[in-house]
Coordinates of N, CA and C in Angstrom, one line a residue:
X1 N -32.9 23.8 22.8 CA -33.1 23.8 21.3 C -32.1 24.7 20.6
X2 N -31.4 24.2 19.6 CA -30.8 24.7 18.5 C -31.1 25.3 17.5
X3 N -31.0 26.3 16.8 CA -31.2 26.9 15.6 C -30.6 26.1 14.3
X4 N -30.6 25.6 13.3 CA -30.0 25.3 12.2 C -30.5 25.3 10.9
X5 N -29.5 26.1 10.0 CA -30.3 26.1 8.9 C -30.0 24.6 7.6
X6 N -31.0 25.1 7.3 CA -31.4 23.2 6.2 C -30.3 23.6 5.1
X7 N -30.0 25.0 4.8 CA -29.3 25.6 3.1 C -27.7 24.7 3.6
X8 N -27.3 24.9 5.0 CA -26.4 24.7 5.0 C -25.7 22.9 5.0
X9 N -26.6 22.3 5.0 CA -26.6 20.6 4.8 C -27.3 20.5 3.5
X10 N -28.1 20.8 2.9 CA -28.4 20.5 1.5 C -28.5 21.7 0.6
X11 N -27.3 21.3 -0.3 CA -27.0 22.8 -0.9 C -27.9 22.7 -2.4
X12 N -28.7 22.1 -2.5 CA -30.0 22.4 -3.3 C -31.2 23.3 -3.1
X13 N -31.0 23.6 -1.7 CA -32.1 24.2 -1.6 C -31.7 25.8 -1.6
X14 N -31.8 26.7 -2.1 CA -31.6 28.1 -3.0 C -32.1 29.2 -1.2
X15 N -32.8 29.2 -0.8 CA -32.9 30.1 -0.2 C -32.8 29.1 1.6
X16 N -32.7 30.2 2.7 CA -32.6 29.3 4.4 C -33.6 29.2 4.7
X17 N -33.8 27.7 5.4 CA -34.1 26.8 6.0 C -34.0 27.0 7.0
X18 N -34.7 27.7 8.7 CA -34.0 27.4 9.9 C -35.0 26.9 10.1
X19 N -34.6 25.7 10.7 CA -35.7 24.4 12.2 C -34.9 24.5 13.5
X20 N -35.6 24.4 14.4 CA -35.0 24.1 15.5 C -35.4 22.2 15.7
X21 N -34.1 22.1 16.5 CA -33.2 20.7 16.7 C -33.1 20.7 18.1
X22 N -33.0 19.5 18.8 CA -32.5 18.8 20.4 C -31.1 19.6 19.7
X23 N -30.7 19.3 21.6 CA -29.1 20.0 21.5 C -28.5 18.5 21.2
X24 N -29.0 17.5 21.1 CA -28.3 16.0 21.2 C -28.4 15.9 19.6
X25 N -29.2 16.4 18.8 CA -29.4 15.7 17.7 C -28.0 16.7 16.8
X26 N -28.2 18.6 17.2 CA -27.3 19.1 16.5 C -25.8 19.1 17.1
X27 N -25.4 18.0 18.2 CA -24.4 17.6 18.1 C -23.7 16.4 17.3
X28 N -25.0 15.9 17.3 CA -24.3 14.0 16.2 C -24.5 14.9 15.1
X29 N -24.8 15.7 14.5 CA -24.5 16.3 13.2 C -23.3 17.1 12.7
X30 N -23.1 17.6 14.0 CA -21.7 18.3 13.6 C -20.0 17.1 14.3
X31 N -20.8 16.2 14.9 CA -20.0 14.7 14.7 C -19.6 14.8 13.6
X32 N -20.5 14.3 12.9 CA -20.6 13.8 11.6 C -20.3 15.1 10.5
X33 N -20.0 15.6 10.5 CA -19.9 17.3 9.9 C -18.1 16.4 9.5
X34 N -17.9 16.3 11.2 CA -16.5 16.8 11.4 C -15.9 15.3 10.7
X35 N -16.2 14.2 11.0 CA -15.7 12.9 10.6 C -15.7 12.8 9.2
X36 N -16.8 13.3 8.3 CA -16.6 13.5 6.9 C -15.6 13.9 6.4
X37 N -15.2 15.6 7.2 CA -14.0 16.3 7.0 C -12.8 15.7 6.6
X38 N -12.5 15.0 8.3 CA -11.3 14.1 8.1 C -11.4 13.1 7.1
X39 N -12.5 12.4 7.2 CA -12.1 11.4 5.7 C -11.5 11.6 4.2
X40 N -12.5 13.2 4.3 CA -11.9 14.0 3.0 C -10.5 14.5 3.1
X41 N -10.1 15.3 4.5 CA -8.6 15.1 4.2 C -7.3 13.7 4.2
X42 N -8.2 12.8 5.1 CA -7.1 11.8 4.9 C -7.1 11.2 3.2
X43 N -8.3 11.1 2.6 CA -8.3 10.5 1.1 C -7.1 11.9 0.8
X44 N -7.8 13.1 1.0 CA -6.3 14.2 -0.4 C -5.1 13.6 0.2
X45 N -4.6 13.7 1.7 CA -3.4 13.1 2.0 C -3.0 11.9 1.6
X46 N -3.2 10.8 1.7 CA -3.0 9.6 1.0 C -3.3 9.8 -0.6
X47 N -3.9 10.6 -1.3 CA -4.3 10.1 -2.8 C -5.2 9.0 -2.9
X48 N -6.0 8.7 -2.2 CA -7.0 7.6 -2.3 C -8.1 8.2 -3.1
X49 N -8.2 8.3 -4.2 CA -9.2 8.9 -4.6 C -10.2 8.0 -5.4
X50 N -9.7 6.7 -5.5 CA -10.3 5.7 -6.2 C -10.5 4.2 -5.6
X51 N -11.5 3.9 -5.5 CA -11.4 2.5 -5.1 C -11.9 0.8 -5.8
X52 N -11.7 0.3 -5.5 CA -11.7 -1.2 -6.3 C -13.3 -1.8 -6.1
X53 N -13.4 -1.1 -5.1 CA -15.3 -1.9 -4.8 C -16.0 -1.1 -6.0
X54 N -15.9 -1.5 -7.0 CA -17.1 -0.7 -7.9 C -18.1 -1.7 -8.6
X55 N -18.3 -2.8 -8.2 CA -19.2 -4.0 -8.3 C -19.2 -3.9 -9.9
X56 N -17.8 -4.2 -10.2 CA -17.9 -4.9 -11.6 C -16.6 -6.0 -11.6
X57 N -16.6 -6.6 -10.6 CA -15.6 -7.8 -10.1 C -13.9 -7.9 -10.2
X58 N -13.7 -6.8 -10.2 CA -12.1 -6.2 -9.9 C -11.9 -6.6 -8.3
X59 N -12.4 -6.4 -7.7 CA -12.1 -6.6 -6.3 C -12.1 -8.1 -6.2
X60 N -13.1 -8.8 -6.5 CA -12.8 -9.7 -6.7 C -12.3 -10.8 -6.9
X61 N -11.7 -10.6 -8.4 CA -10.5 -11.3 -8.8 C -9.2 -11.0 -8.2
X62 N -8.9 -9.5 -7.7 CA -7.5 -9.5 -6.9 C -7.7 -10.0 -5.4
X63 N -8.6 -10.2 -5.0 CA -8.6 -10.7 -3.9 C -9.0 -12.3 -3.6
X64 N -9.3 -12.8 -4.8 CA -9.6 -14.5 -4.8 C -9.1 -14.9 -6.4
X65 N -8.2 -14.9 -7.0 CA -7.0 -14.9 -8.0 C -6.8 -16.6 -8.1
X66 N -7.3 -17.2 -8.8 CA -7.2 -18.5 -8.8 C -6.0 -18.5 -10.5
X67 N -5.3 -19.7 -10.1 CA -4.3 -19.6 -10.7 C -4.3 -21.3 -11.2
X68 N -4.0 -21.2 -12.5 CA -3.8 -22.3 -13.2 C -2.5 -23.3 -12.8
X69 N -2.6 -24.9 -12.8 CA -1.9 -25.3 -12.9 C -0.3 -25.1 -13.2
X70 N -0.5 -24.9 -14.4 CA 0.4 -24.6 -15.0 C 1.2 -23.7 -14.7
X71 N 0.4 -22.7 -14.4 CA 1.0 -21.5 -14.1 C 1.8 -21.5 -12.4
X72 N 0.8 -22.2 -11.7 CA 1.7 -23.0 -10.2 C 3.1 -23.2 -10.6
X73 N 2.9 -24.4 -11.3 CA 4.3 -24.9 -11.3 C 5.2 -23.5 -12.3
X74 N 5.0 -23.2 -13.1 CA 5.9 -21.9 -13.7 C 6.7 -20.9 -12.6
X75 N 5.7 -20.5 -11.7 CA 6.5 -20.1 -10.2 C 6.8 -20.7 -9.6
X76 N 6.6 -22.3 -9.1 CA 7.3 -22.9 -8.6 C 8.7 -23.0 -8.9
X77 N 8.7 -23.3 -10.4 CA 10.2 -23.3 -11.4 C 10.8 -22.6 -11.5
X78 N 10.2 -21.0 -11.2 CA 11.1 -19.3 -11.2 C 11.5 -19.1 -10.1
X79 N 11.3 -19.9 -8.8 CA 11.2 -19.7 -7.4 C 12.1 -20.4 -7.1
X80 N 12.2 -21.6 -7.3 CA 13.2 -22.9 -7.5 C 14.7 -22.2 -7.9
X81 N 14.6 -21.8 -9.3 CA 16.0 -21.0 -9.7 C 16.2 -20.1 -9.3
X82 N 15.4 -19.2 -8.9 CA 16.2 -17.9 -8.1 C 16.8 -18.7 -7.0
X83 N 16.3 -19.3 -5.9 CA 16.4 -19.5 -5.1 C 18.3 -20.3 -5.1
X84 N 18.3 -21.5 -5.8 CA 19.6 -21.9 -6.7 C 20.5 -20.5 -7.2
X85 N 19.8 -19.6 -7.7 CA 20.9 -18.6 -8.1 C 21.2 -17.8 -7.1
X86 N 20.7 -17.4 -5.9 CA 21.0 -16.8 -4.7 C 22.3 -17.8 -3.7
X87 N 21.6 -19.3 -3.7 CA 22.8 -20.0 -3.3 C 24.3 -19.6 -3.8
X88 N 25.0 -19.5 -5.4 CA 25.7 -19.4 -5.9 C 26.1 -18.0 -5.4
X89 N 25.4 -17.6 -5.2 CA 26.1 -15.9 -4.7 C 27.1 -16.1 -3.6
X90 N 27.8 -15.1 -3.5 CA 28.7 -14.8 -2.1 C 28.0 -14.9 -1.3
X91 N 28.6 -15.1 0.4 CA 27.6 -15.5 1.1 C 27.1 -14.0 1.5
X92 N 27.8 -12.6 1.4 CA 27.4 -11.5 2.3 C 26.0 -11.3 0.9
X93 N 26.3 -11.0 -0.2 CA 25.6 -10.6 -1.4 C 23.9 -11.5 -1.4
X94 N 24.4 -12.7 -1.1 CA 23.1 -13.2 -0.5 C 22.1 -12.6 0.4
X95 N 22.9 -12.5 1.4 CA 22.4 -12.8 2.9 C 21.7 -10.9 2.8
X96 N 22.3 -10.3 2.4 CA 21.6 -8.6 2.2 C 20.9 -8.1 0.8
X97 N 20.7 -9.3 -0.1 CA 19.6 -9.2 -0.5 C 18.4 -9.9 -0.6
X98 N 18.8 -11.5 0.3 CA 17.5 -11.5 0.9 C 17.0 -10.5 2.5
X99 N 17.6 -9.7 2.4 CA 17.3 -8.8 3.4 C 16.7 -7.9 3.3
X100 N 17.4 -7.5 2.3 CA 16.1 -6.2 1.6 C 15.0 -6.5 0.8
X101 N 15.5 -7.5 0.2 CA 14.1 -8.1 -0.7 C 12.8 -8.7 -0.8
X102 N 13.3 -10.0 0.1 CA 12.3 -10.7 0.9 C 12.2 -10.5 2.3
X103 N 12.7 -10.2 3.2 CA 12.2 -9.4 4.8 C 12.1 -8.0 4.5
X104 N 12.3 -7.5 3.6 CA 12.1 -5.9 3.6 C 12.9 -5.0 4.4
X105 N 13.7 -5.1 4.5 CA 14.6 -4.3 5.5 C 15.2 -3.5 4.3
X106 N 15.6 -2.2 4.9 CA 16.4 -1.0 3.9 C 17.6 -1.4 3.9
X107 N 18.1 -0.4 3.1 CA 19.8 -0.8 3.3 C 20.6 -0.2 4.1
X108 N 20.1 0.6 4.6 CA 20.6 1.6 5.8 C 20.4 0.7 7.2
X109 N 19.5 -0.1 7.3 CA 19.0 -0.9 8.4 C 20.1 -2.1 8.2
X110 N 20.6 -2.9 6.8 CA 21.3 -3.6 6.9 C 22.5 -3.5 7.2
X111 N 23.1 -2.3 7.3 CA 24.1 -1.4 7.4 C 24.4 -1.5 8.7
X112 N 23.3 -1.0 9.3 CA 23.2 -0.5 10.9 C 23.7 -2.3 11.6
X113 N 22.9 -3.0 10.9 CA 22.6 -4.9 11.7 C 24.3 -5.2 11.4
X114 N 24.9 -4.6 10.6 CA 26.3 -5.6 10.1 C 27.2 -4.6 10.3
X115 N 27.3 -3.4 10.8 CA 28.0 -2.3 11.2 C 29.0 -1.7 10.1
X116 N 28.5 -1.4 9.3 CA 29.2 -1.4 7.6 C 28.7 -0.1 7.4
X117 N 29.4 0.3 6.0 CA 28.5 1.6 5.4 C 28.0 1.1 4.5
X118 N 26.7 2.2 4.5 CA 25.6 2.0 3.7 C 26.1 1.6 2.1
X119 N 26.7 2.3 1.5 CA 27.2 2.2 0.2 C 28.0 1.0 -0.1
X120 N 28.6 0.3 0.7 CA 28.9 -0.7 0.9 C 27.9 -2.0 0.9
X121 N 26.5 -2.0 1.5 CA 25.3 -3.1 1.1 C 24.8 -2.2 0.0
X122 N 24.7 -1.1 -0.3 CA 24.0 -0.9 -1.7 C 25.0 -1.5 -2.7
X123 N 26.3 -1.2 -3.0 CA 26.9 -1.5 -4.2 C 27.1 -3.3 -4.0
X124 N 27.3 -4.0 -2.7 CA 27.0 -5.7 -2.4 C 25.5 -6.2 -3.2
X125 N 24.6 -5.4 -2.9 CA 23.5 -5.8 -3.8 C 23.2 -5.4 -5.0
X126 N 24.3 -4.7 -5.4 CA 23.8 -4.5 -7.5 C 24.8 -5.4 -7.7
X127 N 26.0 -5.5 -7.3 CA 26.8 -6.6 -7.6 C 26.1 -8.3 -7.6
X128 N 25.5 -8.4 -6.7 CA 24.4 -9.4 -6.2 C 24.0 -10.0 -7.7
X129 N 23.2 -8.5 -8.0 CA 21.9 -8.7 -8.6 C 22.5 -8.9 -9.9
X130 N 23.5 -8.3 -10.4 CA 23.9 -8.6 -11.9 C 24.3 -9.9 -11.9
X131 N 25.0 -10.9 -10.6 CA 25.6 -12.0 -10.8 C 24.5 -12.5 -11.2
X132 N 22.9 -12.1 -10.3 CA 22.2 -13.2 -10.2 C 21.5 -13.2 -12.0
X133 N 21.5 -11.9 -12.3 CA 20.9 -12.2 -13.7 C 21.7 -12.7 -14.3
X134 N 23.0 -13.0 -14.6 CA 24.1 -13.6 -15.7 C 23.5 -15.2 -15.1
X135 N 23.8 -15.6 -13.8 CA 23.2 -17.0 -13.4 C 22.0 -17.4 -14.1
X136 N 21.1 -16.5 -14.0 CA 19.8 -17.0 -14.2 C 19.6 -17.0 -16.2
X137 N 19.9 -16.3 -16.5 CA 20.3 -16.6 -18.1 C 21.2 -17.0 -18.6
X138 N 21.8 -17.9 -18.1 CA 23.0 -18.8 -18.5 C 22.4 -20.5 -18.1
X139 N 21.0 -20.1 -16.9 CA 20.4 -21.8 -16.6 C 19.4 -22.1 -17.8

């Protein structure tokens, strides 16, 4: 048998509480002591201090997002021309900004795959990106 006081799990109550406890029960408690902990430090580490389940149907909608016709084809059409305005690019200016952009790869990684310096795929992709906007506002 364990000693434990009640003050120190519910801090409403103003003066100690001791009960004695199984040695099994005041271990799943300081389990649980300790798992809380970490939850609370991983939320401060990450900044998670907020979440989407608050049952007023936010979670919801970003997670089942039905999308109008119209609006389909509007991205179909924005998707369509980029895709046309990436063709028109150089082939390297292409080929490393669909790299970084749509596979996600950094630029330092693109660097490393094509044996180049870095500043060399960074300044290929603003060059890229200006052609691609003069393209795209000129269709």
């Amino acid at each position: 048998m364990k000693k434990m006081n009640l003050r120190d799990m519910y801090p409403f109550l103003k003066s100690d509480v001791w009960v004695d406890v199984d040695e099994e029960i005041a271990h799943e408690m300081r389990r649980f002591d300790l798992e809380e902990s970490a939850y609370r430090l991983r939320t401060y580490r990450h900044r998670a201090y907020y979440s989407l389940d608050r049952n007023d149907g936010i979670e919801q909608h970003v997670l089942f997002l039905s999308i109008s016709p119209e609006e389909y084809y509007e991205r179909k059409l924005s998707r369509q021309q980029l895709y046309e305005a990436m063709c028109l690019l150089p082939e390297k200016s292409a080929r490393r900004i669909y790299a970084h952009y749509f596979l996600g790869m950094s630029k330092v990684d693109i660097a490393r795959a094509e044996n180049v310096d870095e500043r060399a795929v960074r300044k290929s992709i603003q060059r890229g990106l200006k052609q691609m906007e003069y393209l795209l506002k000129n269709m």
